[in-house]
Amino acid sequence: MPFHFFNTLGRTMQVFEPLETGKVGFYGCGPTVYNYAHIGNLRAYVLHDIIVRSLRRAGYEVNHVMNITDVGHLSGDNDDGEDKMVKSAAERGKSVLEIAAMYTDAFFKDTDTMNILRPTVVCKATDHIPDMIALIQRIEHNGYTYSAGGNLYFDISKTPNYGELALLRMEDLQAGARTEVDSNKRNPHDFVLWFTKSKFENQALVWDSPWGRGYPGWHIECSAMSMRYLGEQFDIHAGGIDHIPIHHTNEIAQSEAATGKKPWVKYWLHNEFLVLDREKMSKSAGGFLTLQKLVDNGYHPLDYRYFLLGGHYRSQMNFSWDSLDGAKNSRKSLMDKIRTLVEKAQSSSRSPIPNLDAFNKALEDDLNTPRALAELWGLLRDSTIEPTDALAAAFDMDEVLGLGLRAFCETEKLPEDDAERQEIENIIAKRAEAKTAKDFASADKLRQGLKERGIVLEDRPDGTIWRKIQ
Ligand code: AMP
Ligand code: ZN
C-alpha cells in the first residue's frame, strides 16, 4: 500500500506521489530561537521525524530542510507586536546572535536526546537574506506588492486563491474582520515582505535592500530557503496547526506569486496541539514546560517521545504528569521485554523475520503511530516468534519509532538496579549540559567519575550511550 496523508490543502486523505519517483523534498518550519523549545514545539518536531523516518524506511531518499528563525518573527504572526529575538536579547542582556546561538544549541540538545534525526539541511534566516531579497524582487516584478510607510507589503487582493489552505473566503477577508494595528495595510491580511522604516527603532540586524536598509518579514524566509534547497516546487511541508491561517497561507501566496507555478507544495501536514490543562502552551506566554523540566522530574526524554507516539499527530493531546508516568512505565516494560529477548536470543535466526505488514500499513495510513506502537507490542507478546526474530523485527520497527532499542541492547551489563540506572542517566544529562555551556572541565570530571565506577561513555550523533565494563 502506498502512503496516504491527510492533506490540509483540500482537507482530504490523499495517496502520496512525490514529484520525482523515489525522492522526497520535505520542509518543516523550524524554531524561532529566542527561548527554549517547549514540549508542545517538540511535538511538531517528532512529527517531522516520523515523516522522515517512515519515508526513508520505505526506501525514499528524503531531503529534509529545516530553517532556524533568527530574525523577523514578531510576537504576533500578523506583523504586530515586538520582534521576538530583539526582545529576548534585551531581557537577557545579550546580543541577538548570542541568543540565537544559545537557543539553537539548546534546541538540538533536546531533539538529539529525543532521537529526532537531524535534518539534511539546517538553514538560518540571517544566512539567506540575499535569497529572500531575490525572491521579493520576483514577487514585486510580477505585480503583487506595494510600498507604504517605508515597508514593502504583499497585496493579497492579487491572488484569487489566497486563503485556500485555511479555507478562508476572500469576501470575509475583504471585510477586514481582524483588528489591525498597521494602518499602512490596504487589507488587514496583507503582510510585510520587507521592513524598512518600521516601528522597531531598536532592530539589531539590518541589511541593505532595493527597498532601503531593513530586514525581512517572517514568512518570506521559509519560501526563500525551501526553494533554495528543494526547488520551486516540492513534496511535503509541515508545521503546527497554528501556522495554517497566517504563516503557511502567506508562504503559499508569495511563493506562487513569485514562480507562477501551482501548487508550490503538494502535501501539507499539520500537527494538532499539545495542551496543558486544555490550554494551548505558548513560548511567549512564559509559563511553559521544557524537556529539561521533565528530566528534572525524573523522566527520560524518550519517555516523552513514547508519550507522543501514543497519540495520532492530528489529535489534540493533553499533557499531564500522570499520562507521562504511564508512558514512562510502558517504556520501561518495553525495555524489560527487550532485555528478556536479548537474554533468550539464539545466535542463529529463522528466516524470514516476522511479517510487518500491519505495522507498515499503520504508518502508510497517515502515520498512525499509536497503531504502529500497538503492533510492536503485539510482536513482543507473541510467544510463537523466536526471540532473535522478534528482536530483529523490533529493531526494524524502531527505525521509525526511534525509541533507541538497538542502542539499549548494545549497553551491555545493565545495572539491575533502576535507581542506579537513573542516577547514571542524570549524570550523563548533567555532562551534556556542561558541554553545551562549554564547561568542558566539569564535563570531563563527570565522565571520569563514571569511569572510576566502571562505566564508560560513548558519544554518538543520536546521544550518549553507556556501558558497564566490570
Ligand atoms: P515556533 O518556534 O514558535 O515557531 O514553533 C515551532 C513549532 O511548534 C511550529 O511548528 C508550531 O506550529 C509548533 N507548536 C507551537 N505550539 C505548539 C503546541 N502547543 N503543540 C504542538 N505544536 C506546537
Ligand atoms: Zn515557516
Short mmCIF file of C-alpha atoms and ligand atoms in Angstrom, two decimals:
data_model
loop_
_atom_site.label_atom_id
_atom_site.label_comp_id
_atom_site.label_asym_id
_atom_site.label_seq_id
_atom_site.Cartn_x
_atom_site.Cartn_y
_atom_site.Cartn_z
CA MET A 1 0.00 0.00 0.00
CA PRO A 2 1.35 3.47 -0.79
CA PHE A 3 1.50 6.15 1.88
CA HIS A 4 -1.68 8.14 2.41
CA PHE A 5 -1.50 11.57 4.01
CA PHE A 6 -4.24 13.87 5.18
CA ASN A 7 -3.51 16.95 3.11
CA THR A 8 -4.57 20.18 4.80
CA LEU A 9 -4.72 21.63 1.28
CA GLY A 10 -8.10 20.20 0.31
CA ARG A 11 -8.74 18.54 3.68
CA THR A 12 -8.73 15.03 2.23
CA MET A 13 -6.74 11.84 2.62
CA GLN A 14 -4.54 11.56 -0.46
CA VAL A 15 -2.22 8.97 -1.93
CA PHE A 16 1.36 10.15 -1.66
CA GLU A 17 3.01 10.50 -5.05
CA PRO A 18 6.22 12.50 -4.93
CA LEU A 19 7.12 14.79 -7.81
CA GLU A 20 10.16 12.67 -8.57
CA THR A 21 9.99 8.89 -8.18
CA GLY A 22 11.81 7.67 -5.11
CA LYS A 23 12.75 11.13 -3.86
CA VAL A 24 11.06 13.40 -1.35
CA GLY A 25 11.62 17.09 -0.75
CA PHE A 26 10.41 17.94 2.74
CA TYR A 27 10.43 21.29 4.53
CA GLY A 28 9.45 21.64 8.17
CA CYS A 29 9.22 25.05 9.81
CA GLY A 30 11.92 25.20 12.45
CA PRO A 31 12.15 27.03 15.76
CA THR A 32 12.29 30.73 16.46
CA VAL A 33 15.35 30.70 18.68
CA TYR A 34 14.52 33.32 21.27
CA ASN A 35 13.80 30.87 24.06
CA TYR A 36 13.90 27.15 24.84
CA ALA A 37 11.56 24.94 22.87
CA HIS A 38 8.56 23.95 24.97
CA ILE A 39 7.27 20.40 24.89
CA GLY A 40 4.45 21.48 22.55
CA ASN A 41 7.01 22.61 19.98
CA LEU A 42 8.77 19.28 20.35
CA ARG A 43 5.57 17.55 19.31
CA ALA A 44 5.92 19.26 15.92
CA TYR A 45 9.50 18.01 15.53
CA VAL A 46 8.55 14.45 16.47
CA LEU A 47 6.02 14.56 13.62
CA HIS A 48 8.75 15.77 11.24
CA ASP A 49 10.94 12.92 12.44
CA ILE A 50 8.20 10.34 11.89
CA ILE A 51 7.61 11.65 8.37
CA VAL A 52 11.32 11.38 7.55
CA ARG A 53 11.91 8.02 9.22
CA SER A 54 8.78 6.41 7.73
CA LEU A 55 9.58 7.52 4.21
CA ARG A 56 13.25 6.56 4.47
CA ARG A 57 12.42 3.14 5.85
CA ALA A 58 10.08 2.68 2.89
CA GLY A 59 13.02 3.37 0.56
CA TYR A 60 12.59 7.04 -0.31
CA GLU A 61 15.54 9.37 -0.41
CA VAL A 62 14.35 12.23 1.77
CA ASN A 63 15.89 15.67 1.67
CA HIS A 64 14.73 17.27 4.91
CA VAL A 65 15.21 21.02 5.24
CA MET A 66 14.59 22.98 8.41
CA ASN A 67 15.00 26.70 8.99
CA ILE A 68 16.16 28.47 12.11
CA THR A 69 14.31 31.76 12.55
CA ASP A 70 16.77 34.26 13.98
CA VAL A 71 15.29 37.46 12.56
CA GLY A 72 11.95 38.96 11.64
CA HIS A 73 9.45 36.97 13.74
CA LEU A 74 7.24 39.38 15.65
CA SER A 75 5.28 38.29 18.68
CA GLY A 76 2.11 38.46 16.60
CA ASP A 77 2.27 36.31 13.47
CA ASN A 78 0.45 39.09 11.65
CA ASP A 79 3.24 41.71 11.74
CA ASP A 80 2.20 43.08 15.10
CA GLY A 81 3.93 43.12 18.46
CA GLU A 82 7.65 43.20 19.13
CA ASP A 83 10.48 41.34 17.45
CA LYS A 84 10.85 38.16 19.49
CA MET A 85 14.63 37.95 19.10
CA VAL A 86 15.29 41.61 19.94
CA LYS A 87 13.05 41.47 22.99
CA SER A 88 14.65 38.28 24.31
CA ALA A 89 18.19 39.64 23.76
CA ALA A 90 17.37 42.86 25.62
CA GLU A 91 15.82 40.94 28.52
CA ARG A 92 18.86 38.70 28.85
CA GLY A 93 21.48 41.39 28.24
CA LYS A 94 22.94 39.55 25.24
CA SER A 95 23.20 40.20 21.53
CA VAL A 96 20.63 38.77 19.16
CA LEU A 97 23.22 36.46 17.63
CA GLU A 98 24.31 35.20 21.06
CA ILE A 99 20.70 34.47 21.93
CA ALA A 100 20.20 32.68 18.62
CA ALA A 101 23.33 30.53 19.08
CA MET A 102 22.43 29.64 22.66
CA TYR A 103 18.86 28.55 21.94
CA THR A 104 19.79 26.79 18.70
CA ASP A 105 22.24 24.63 20.67
CA ALA A 106 19.62 24.01 23.34
CA PHE A 107 17.10 23.06 20.67
CA PHE A 108 19.35 20.43 19.11
CA LYS A 109 20.29 19.07 22.50
CA ASP A 110 16.59 18.48 23.13
CA THR A 111 15.89 16.95 19.75
CA ASP A 112 19.02 14.75 19.92
CA THR A 113 18.02 13.29 23.26
CA MET A 114 14.57 12.58 21.89
CA ASN A 115 16.18 10.67 18.99
CA ILE A 116 14.84 13.18 16.49
CA LEU A 117 17.14 12.85 13.50
CA ARG A 118 18.96 15.99 12.42
CA PRO A 119 17.58 17.45 9.17
CA THR A 120 19.62 17.06 5.99
CA VAL A 121 19.89 20.85 5.79
CA VAL A 122 19.54 23.31 8.67
CA CYS A 123 19.47 26.88 7.43
CA LYS A 124 19.48 30.14 9.33
CA ALA A 125 17.38 33.07 8.16
CA THR A 126 20.25 35.51 8.68
CA ASP A 127 22.43 33.47 6.30
CA HIS A 128 19.87 33.74 3.50
CA ILE A 129 18.98 37.41 3.24
CA PRO A 130 20.13 37.62 -0.43
CA ASP A 131 17.82 34.70 -1.32
CA MET A 132 14.93 36.50 0.35
CA ILE A 133 15.67 39.77 -1.42
CA ALA A 134 15.87 37.97 -4.79
CA LEU A 135 12.52 36.28 -4.14
CA ILE A 136 10.85 39.52 -3.08
CA GLN A 137 12.13 41.13 -6.29
CA ARG A 138 10.39 38.42 -8.33
CA ILE A 139 7.16 38.96 -6.39
CA GLU A 140 7.45 42.70 -6.94
CA HIS A 141 8.24 42.23 -10.63
CA ASN A 142 5.08 40.15 -11.02
CA GLY A 143 2.99 42.98 -9.55
CA TYR A 144 1.99 41.61 -6.15
CA THR A 145 3.44 44.29 -3.88
CA TYR A 146 3.01 47.89 -2.74
CA SER A 147 5.08 50.19 -0.57
CA ALA A 148 3.56 52.05 2.33
CA GLY A 149 5.04 53.74 5.36
CA GLY A 150 8.51 52.64 4.25
CA ASN A 151 7.67 48.90 4.23
CA LEU A 152 7.03 46.60 1.29
CA TYR A 153 3.73 44.70 1.54
CA PHE A 154 2.24 41.70 -0.21
CA ASP A 155 -1.13 42.57 -1.72
CA ILE A 156 -3.44 39.61 -1.16
CA SER A 157 -6.13 41.01 -3.46
CA LYS A 158 -3.91 39.98 -6.41
CA THR A 159 -4.12 36.27 -5.54
CA PRO A 160 -7.63 34.91 -6.08
CA ASN A 161 -6.84 31.68 -4.22
CA TYR A 162 -5.43 33.42 -1.13
CA GLY A 163 -6.58 31.53 1.96
CA GLU A 164 -7.30 28.25 0.17
CA LEU A 165 -5.20 26.29 2.67
CA ALA A 166 -7.04 27.72 5.64
CA LEU A 167 -10.47 27.69 3.96
CA LEU A 168 -10.61 31.48 4.30
CA ARG A 169 -13.12 33.17 1.98
CA MET A 170 -11.99 36.23 0.03
CA GLU A 171 -15.25 38.10 0.78
CA ASP A 172 -14.68 37.68 4.51
CA LEU A 173 -11.07 38.76 4.20
CA GLN A 174 -12.01 41.94 2.36
CA ALA A 175 -14.41 42.81 5.14
CA GLY A 176 -11.37 43.18 7.38
CA ALA A 177 -12.67 41.26 10.34
CA ARG A 178 -9.35 41.39 12.10
CA THR A 179 -8.39 44.30 14.33
CA GLU A 180 -5.39 45.72 12.56
CA VAL A 181 -2.76 47.92 14.11
CA ASP A 182 -0.79 48.59 10.93
CA SER A 183 -2.63 51.39 9.13
CA ASN A 184 -0.31 51.10 6.11
CA LYS A 185 -2.04 47.91 5.03
CA ARG A 186 -4.71 48.12 2.35
CA ASN A 187 -6.21 44.88 3.58
CA PRO A 188 -5.68 43.65 7.14
CA HIS A 189 -4.44 40.32 5.75
CA ASP A 190 -1.73 41.91 3.60
CA PHE A 191 1.66 41.18 5.11
CA VAL A 192 5.13 42.65 5.21
CA LEU A 193 7.80 41.29 2.89
CA TRP A 194 10.44 43.82 3.90
CA PHE A 195 10.52 46.25 6.82
CA THR A 196 12.49 49.47 6.44
CA LYS A 197 11.07 52.37 8.40
CA SER A 198 9.50 50.01 10.77
CA LYS A 199 8.07 50.61 14.17
CA PHE A 200 11.17 48.99 15.63
CA GLU A 201 13.88 51.55 16.01
CA ASN A 202 15.96 49.11 18.04
CA GLN A 203 16.12 46.40 15.37
CA ALA A 204 19.54 44.84 15.88
CA LEU A 205 20.15 43.28 12.47
CA VAL A 206 19.53 45.24 9.27
CA TRP A 207 20.60 44.76 5.66
CA ASP A 208 20.68 46.90 2.51
CA SER A 209 17.97 46.10 0.02
CA PRO A 210 16.31 47.66 -3.05
CA TRP A 211 13.65 49.00 -0.65
CA GLY A 212 16.10 50.52 1.80
CA ARG A 213 18.02 49.33 4.81
CA GLY A 214 15.89 47.00 6.85
CA TYR A 215 15.01 43.37 7.48
CA PRO A 216 12.68 40.70 6.11
CA GLY A 217 9.19 39.81 7.27
CA TRP A 218 8.94 36.40 8.87
CA HIS A 219 7.06 34.44 6.18
CA ILE A 220 9.46 35.13 3.31
CA GLU A 221 12.30 33.18 4.91
CA CYS A 222 10.52 29.85 4.61
CA SER A 223 9.65 30.40 0.95
CA ALA A 224 13.17 31.53 0.10
CA MET A 225 15.05 28.83 1.96
CA SER A 226 12.79 25.93 0.98
CA MET A 227 13.08 26.89 -2.70
CA ARG A 228 16.83 27.33 -2.35
CA TYR A 229 17.31 23.75 -1.16
CA LEU A 230 14.31 21.91 -2.60
CA GLY A 231 13.48 23.73 -5.83
CA GLU A 232 10.48 25.84 -6.82
CA GLN A 233 8.05 23.01 -6.19
CA PHE A 234 8.42 20.26 -3.64
CA ASP A 235 6.53 17.47 -1.94
CA ILE A 236 5.80 17.99 1.76
CA HIS A 237 5.62 20.95 4.10
CA ALA A 238 4.81 20.55 7.79
CA GLY A 239 4.21 22.62 10.90
CA GLY A 240 1.75 23.06 13.73
CA ILE A 241 -1.91 23.91 13.06
CA ASP A 242 -1.38 27.47 14.29
CA HIS A 243 0.58 28.07 11.07
CA ILE A 244 -2.34 27.28 8.75
CA PRO A 245 -4.20 30.62 8.67
CA ILE A 246 -1.30 33.07 8.51
CA HIS A 247 2.23 31.75 8.12
CA HIS A 248 1.60 28.93 5.68
CA THR A 249 -1.18 30.79 3.90
CA ASN A 250 1.23 33.65 3.29
CA GLU A 251 4.08 31.34 2.31
CA ILE A 252 1.88 29.84 -0.42
CA ALA A 253 0.65 33.22 -1.67
CA GLN A 254 4.10 34.74 -2.03
CA SER A 255 5.78 31.59 -3.43
CA GLU A 256 3.18 31.08 -6.14
CA ALA A 257 3.23 34.83 -6.87
CA ALA A 258 7.00 34.61 -7.44
CA THR A 259 7.10 31.46 -9.58
CA GLY A 260 3.66 31.43 -11.19
CA LYS A 261 3.70 27.66 -10.54
CA LYS A 262 0.93 25.89 -8.70
CA PRO A 263 0.92 24.13 -6.40
CA TRP A 264 4.07 25.28 -4.68
CA VAL A 265 3.84 22.36 -2.24
CA LYS A 266 1.89 19.17 -2.93
CA TYR A 267 1.13 17.90 0.60
CA TRP A 268 0.64 19.96 3.75
CA LEU A 269 0.78 18.10 7.07
CA HIS A 270 -0.13 19.86 10.30
CA ASN A 271 0.17 18.57 13.83
CA GLU A 272 -2.51 19.33 16.39
CA PHE A 273 -1.56 21.00 19.62
CA LEU A 274 -0.24 19.61 22.82
CA VAL A 275 -2.27 21.30 25.50
CA LEU A 276 -1.72 21.68 29.19
CA ASP A 277 -4.90 21.51 31.23
CA ARG A 278 -6.71 22.12 27.94
CA GLU A 279 -4.88 25.40 27.31
CA LYS A 280 -2.50 25.95 24.41
CA MET A 281 1.11 26.03 25.53
CA SER A 282 2.95 29.01 24.18
CA LYS A 283 6.52 30.23 24.35
CA SER A 284 5.64 33.86 24.56
CA ALA A 285 3.17 33.37 27.41
CA GLY A 286 6.05 32.45 29.72
CA GLY A 287 4.90 29.54 31.89
CA PHE A 288 5.65 26.55 29.73
CA LEU A 289 7.25 23.17 30.18
CA THR A 290 10.64 22.37 28.71
CA LEU A 291 12.15 18.96 28.14
CA GLN A 292 14.69 19.78 30.84
CA LYS A 293 11.86 20.25 33.29
CA LEU A 294 10.66 16.72 32.51
CA VAL A 295 14.22 15.40 33.00
CA ASP A 296 14.48 17.29 36.30
CA ASN A 297 11.34 15.48 37.38
CA GLY A 298 12.91 12.08 36.72
CA TYR A 299 11.75 11.35 33.18
CA HIS A 300 13.89 10.37 30.24
CA PRO A 301 13.41 12.39 27.02
CA LEU A 302 12.37 9.12 25.37
CA ASP A 303 9.51 8.78 27.88
CA TYR A 304 8.14 11.94 26.34
CA ARG A 305 8.74 10.62 22.82
CA TYR A 306 6.87 7.45 23.79
CA PHE A 307 4.03 9.57 25.18
CA LEU A 308 3.76 11.48 21.87
CA LEU A 309 3.82 8.33 19.75
CA GLY A 310 0.75 7.19 21.69
CA GLY A 311 -1.37 9.91 20.04
CA HIS A 312 -2.08 10.43 16.36
CA TYR A 313 -0.49 13.66 15.18
CA ARG A 314 -3.84 15.09 14.08
CA SER A 315 -5.45 14.63 17.51
CA GLN A 316 -5.03 17.13 20.25
CA MET A 317 -3.11 15.68 23.19
CA ASN A 318 -3.45 16.78 26.76
CA PHE A 319 -0.24 16.70 28.76
CA SER A 320 -0.38 15.58 32.37
CA TRP A 321 2.22 14.15 34.69
CA ASP A 322 0.01 11.10 35.14
CA SER A 323 -0.01 10.36 31.45
CA LEU A 324 3.74 10.90 31.28
CA ASP A 325 4.05 8.40 34.13
CA GLY A 326 2.02 5.96 32.06
CA ALA A 327 4.41 6.44 29.13
CA LYS A 328 7.43 6.03 31.38
CA ASN A 329 6.10 2.74 32.78
CA SER A 330 5.22 1.43 29.34
CA ARG A 331 8.66 2.29 28.02
CA LYS A 332 10.24 0.57 30.99
CA SER A 333 8.15 -2.57 30.31
CA LEU A 334 9.20 -2.35 26.68
CA MET A 335 12.87 -2.22 27.62
CA ASP A 336 12.42 -5.09 30.11
CA LYS A 337 10.83 -7.12 27.37
CA ILE A 338 13.71 -6.31 25.02
CA ARG A 339 16.21 -7.27 27.72
CA THR A 340 14.49 -10.62 28.18
CA LEU A 341 14.60 -11.22 24.45
CA VAL A 342 18.30 -10.39 24.35
CA GLU A 343 18.93 -12.93 27.10
CA LYS A 344 16.94 -15.59 25.29
CA ALA A 345 18.09 -14.81 21.79
CA GLN A 346 19.92 -17.57 19.95
CA SER A 347 22.78 -16.68 17.71
CA SER A 348 21.05 -18.11 14.66
CA SER A 349 17.74 -16.81 13.39
CA ARG A 350 14.98 -18.39 11.38
CA SER A 351 14.11 -16.52 8.28
CA PRO A 352 12.09 -14.73 7.13
CA ILE A 353 11.60 -12.34 10.01
CA PRO A 354 8.01 -11.81 11.17
CA ASN A 355 5.56 -10.19 8.84
CA LEU A 356 5.43 -6.45 9.43
CA ASP A 357 2.58 -5.68 7.05
CA ALA A 358 0.24 -4.42 9.75
CA PHE A 359 2.97 -2.18 11.16
CA ASN A 360 3.76 -0.80 7.71
CA LYS A 361 0.07 -0.26 6.96
CA ALA A 362 -0.35 1.73 10.17
CA LEU A 363 2.37 4.13 9.04
CA GLU A 364 1.12 4.28 5.49
CA ASP A 365 -2.28 5.23 6.88
CA ASP A 366 -1.38 8.85 7.62
CA LEU A 367 1.44 7.95 10.02
CA ASN A 368 -0.66 6.20 12.62
CA THR A 369 1.94 5.84 15.38
CA PRO A 370 -0.46 4.61 18.09
CA ARG A 371 -1.31 1.63 15.88
CA ALA A 372 2.34 1.13 14.99
CA LEU A 373 3.23 1.06 18.67
CA ALA A 374 0.46 -1.47 19.31
CA GLU A 375 1.92 -3.64 16.53
CA LEU A 376 5.32 -3.54 18.24
CA TRP A 377 3.73 -4.71 21.47
CA GLY A 378 1.81 -7.42 19.61
CA LEU A 379 5.09 -8.74 18.21
CA LEU A 380 6.83 -8.71 21.59
CA ARG A 381 3.96 -10.55 23.27
CA ASP A 382 3.76 -13.24 20.60
CA SER A 383 5.50 -16.22 22.21
CA THR A 384 5.47 -18.19 18.94
CA ILE A 385 8.12 -15.88 17.48
CA GLU A 386 11.76 -16.78 18.10
CA PRO A 387 13.44 -14.16 20.33
CA THR A 388 16.12 -13.47 17.71
CA ASP A 389 13.48 -12.86 15.07
CA ALA A 390 11.36 -10.76 17.41
CA LEU A 391 14.39 -8.63 18.18
CA ALA A 392 15.27 -8.18 14.53
CA ALA A 393 11.70 -7.12 13.78
CA ALA A 394 11.60 -4.78 16.78
CA PHE A 395 14.80 -3.10 15.58
CA ASP A 396 13.31 -2.70 12.15
CA MET A 397 10.17 -1.08 13.58
CA ASP A 398 12.33 1.12 15.74
CA GLU A 399 13.87 2.63 12.61
CA VAL A 400 10.66 4.66 12.63
CA LEU A 401 9.62 4.71 16.28
CA GLY A 402 13.08 5.90 17.33
CA LEU A 403 12.96 4.52 20.86
CA GLY A 404 16.64 3.61 20.83
CA LEU A 405 16.13 -0.16 21.13
CA ARG A 406 19.33 -1.12 19.37
CA ALA A 407 21.44 1.29 21.42
CA PHE A 408 19.79 -0.10 24.54
CA CYS A 409 20.80 -3.65 23.63
CA GLU A 410 24.34 -2.56 22.97
CA THR A 411 24.51 -1.27 26.51
CA GLU A 412 25.94 -4.44 27.98
CA LYS A 413 25.68 -5.43 31.62
CA LEU A 414 22.99 -3.02 32.61
CA PRO A 415 22.90 -2.42 36.35
CA GLU A 416 19.96 -4.36 37.69
CA ASP A 417 19.06 -1.56 39.98
CA ASP A 418 16.74 1.00 38.41
CA ALA A 419 17.80 3.74 40.81
CA GLU A 420 21.42 3.31 39.77
CA ARG A 421 20.47 3.45 36.11
CA GLN A 422 18.51 6.63 36.71
CA GLU A 423 21.42 8.16 38.60
CA ILE A 424 23.83 7.39 35.77
CA GLU A 425 21.45 8.93 33.27
CA ASN A 426 21.19 12.05 35.38
CA ILE A 427 24.99 12.35 35.43
CA ILE A 428 25.08 11.94 31.65
CA ALA A 429 22.45 14.66 31.30
CA LYS A 430 24.48 16.97 33.56
CA ARG A 431 27.59 16.28 31.48
CA ALA A 432 25.69 17.15 28.29
CA GLU A 433 24.57 20.39 29.91
CA ALA A 434 28.15 21.23 30.92
CA LYS A 435 29.28 20.58 27.35
CA THR A 436 26.56 22.85 25.98
CA ALA A 437 27.72 25.56 28.38
CA LYS A 438 31.29 24.90 27.13
CA ASP A 439 32.29 23.93 30.66
CA PHE A 440 34.49 21.08 29.47
CA ALA A 441 36.35 20.74 32.76
CA SER A 442 33.13 19.79 34.58
CA ALA A 443 32.06 17.55 31.71
CA ASP A 444 35.37 15.64 31.87
CA LYS A 445 35.13 15.35 35.63
CA LEU A 446 31.70 13.77 35.38
CA ARG A 447 32.94 11.34 32.73
CA GLN A 448 35.97 10.45 34.87
CA GLY A 449 33.76 9.90 37.91
CA LEU A 450 31.70 7.37 35.96
CA LYS A 451 34.82 5.70 34.58
CA GLU A 452 36.09 5.10 38.08
CA ARG A 453 32.87 3.20 38.70
CA GLY A 454 33.48 1.09 35.62
CA ILE A 455 31.03 2.95 33.41
CA VAL A 456 32.26 4.09 30.03
CA LEU A 457 30.51 6.59 27.81
CA GLU A 458 30.32 6.75 24.07
CA ASP A 459 29.08 9.90 22.37
CA ARG A 460 27.06 9.27 19.24
CA PRO A 461 25.16 11.59 16.92
CA ASP A 462 21.91 10.43 18.50
CA GLY A 463 23.05 10.76 22.11
CA THR A 464 25.45 9.29 24.63
CA ILE A 465 25.31 5.60 25.39
CA TRP A 466 26.98 3.94 28.35
CA ARG A 467 28.23 0.53 29.27
CA LYS A 468 29.44 -1.18 32.42
CA ILE A 469 32.81 -2.81 31.89
CA GLN A 470 33.35 -4.75 35.05
P1 AMP B 1 7.88 28.34 16.98
O1 AMP B 1 9.26 28.09 17.50
O2 AMP B 1 7.04 29.15 17.90
O3 AMP B 1 7.91 28.91 15.57
O4 AMP B 1 7.12 26.94 16.89
C1 AMP B 1 7.73 25.76 16.43
C2 AMP B 1 6.70 24.71 16.02
O5 AMP B 1 5.91 24.28 17.15
C3 AMP B 1 5.69 25.20 14.99
O6 AMP B 1 5.51 24.19 14.01
C4 AMP B 1 4.42 25.41 15.79
O7 AMP B 1 3.28 25.28 14.99
C5 AMP B 1 4.53 24.27 16.80
N1 AMP B 1 3.77 24.47 18.05
C6 AMP B 1 3.70 25.60 18.79
N2 AMP B 1 2.98 25.38 19.92
C7 AMP B 1 2.59 24.07 19.89
C8 AMP B 1 1.83 23.21 20.78
N3 AMP B 1 1.35 23.66 21.93
N4 AMP B 1 1.63 21.94 20.42
C9 AMP B 1 2.13 21.46 19.26
N5 AMP B 1 2.85 22.19 18.37
C10 AMP B 1 3.10 23.49 18.69
ZN ZN B 2 7.76 28.53 8.11
#
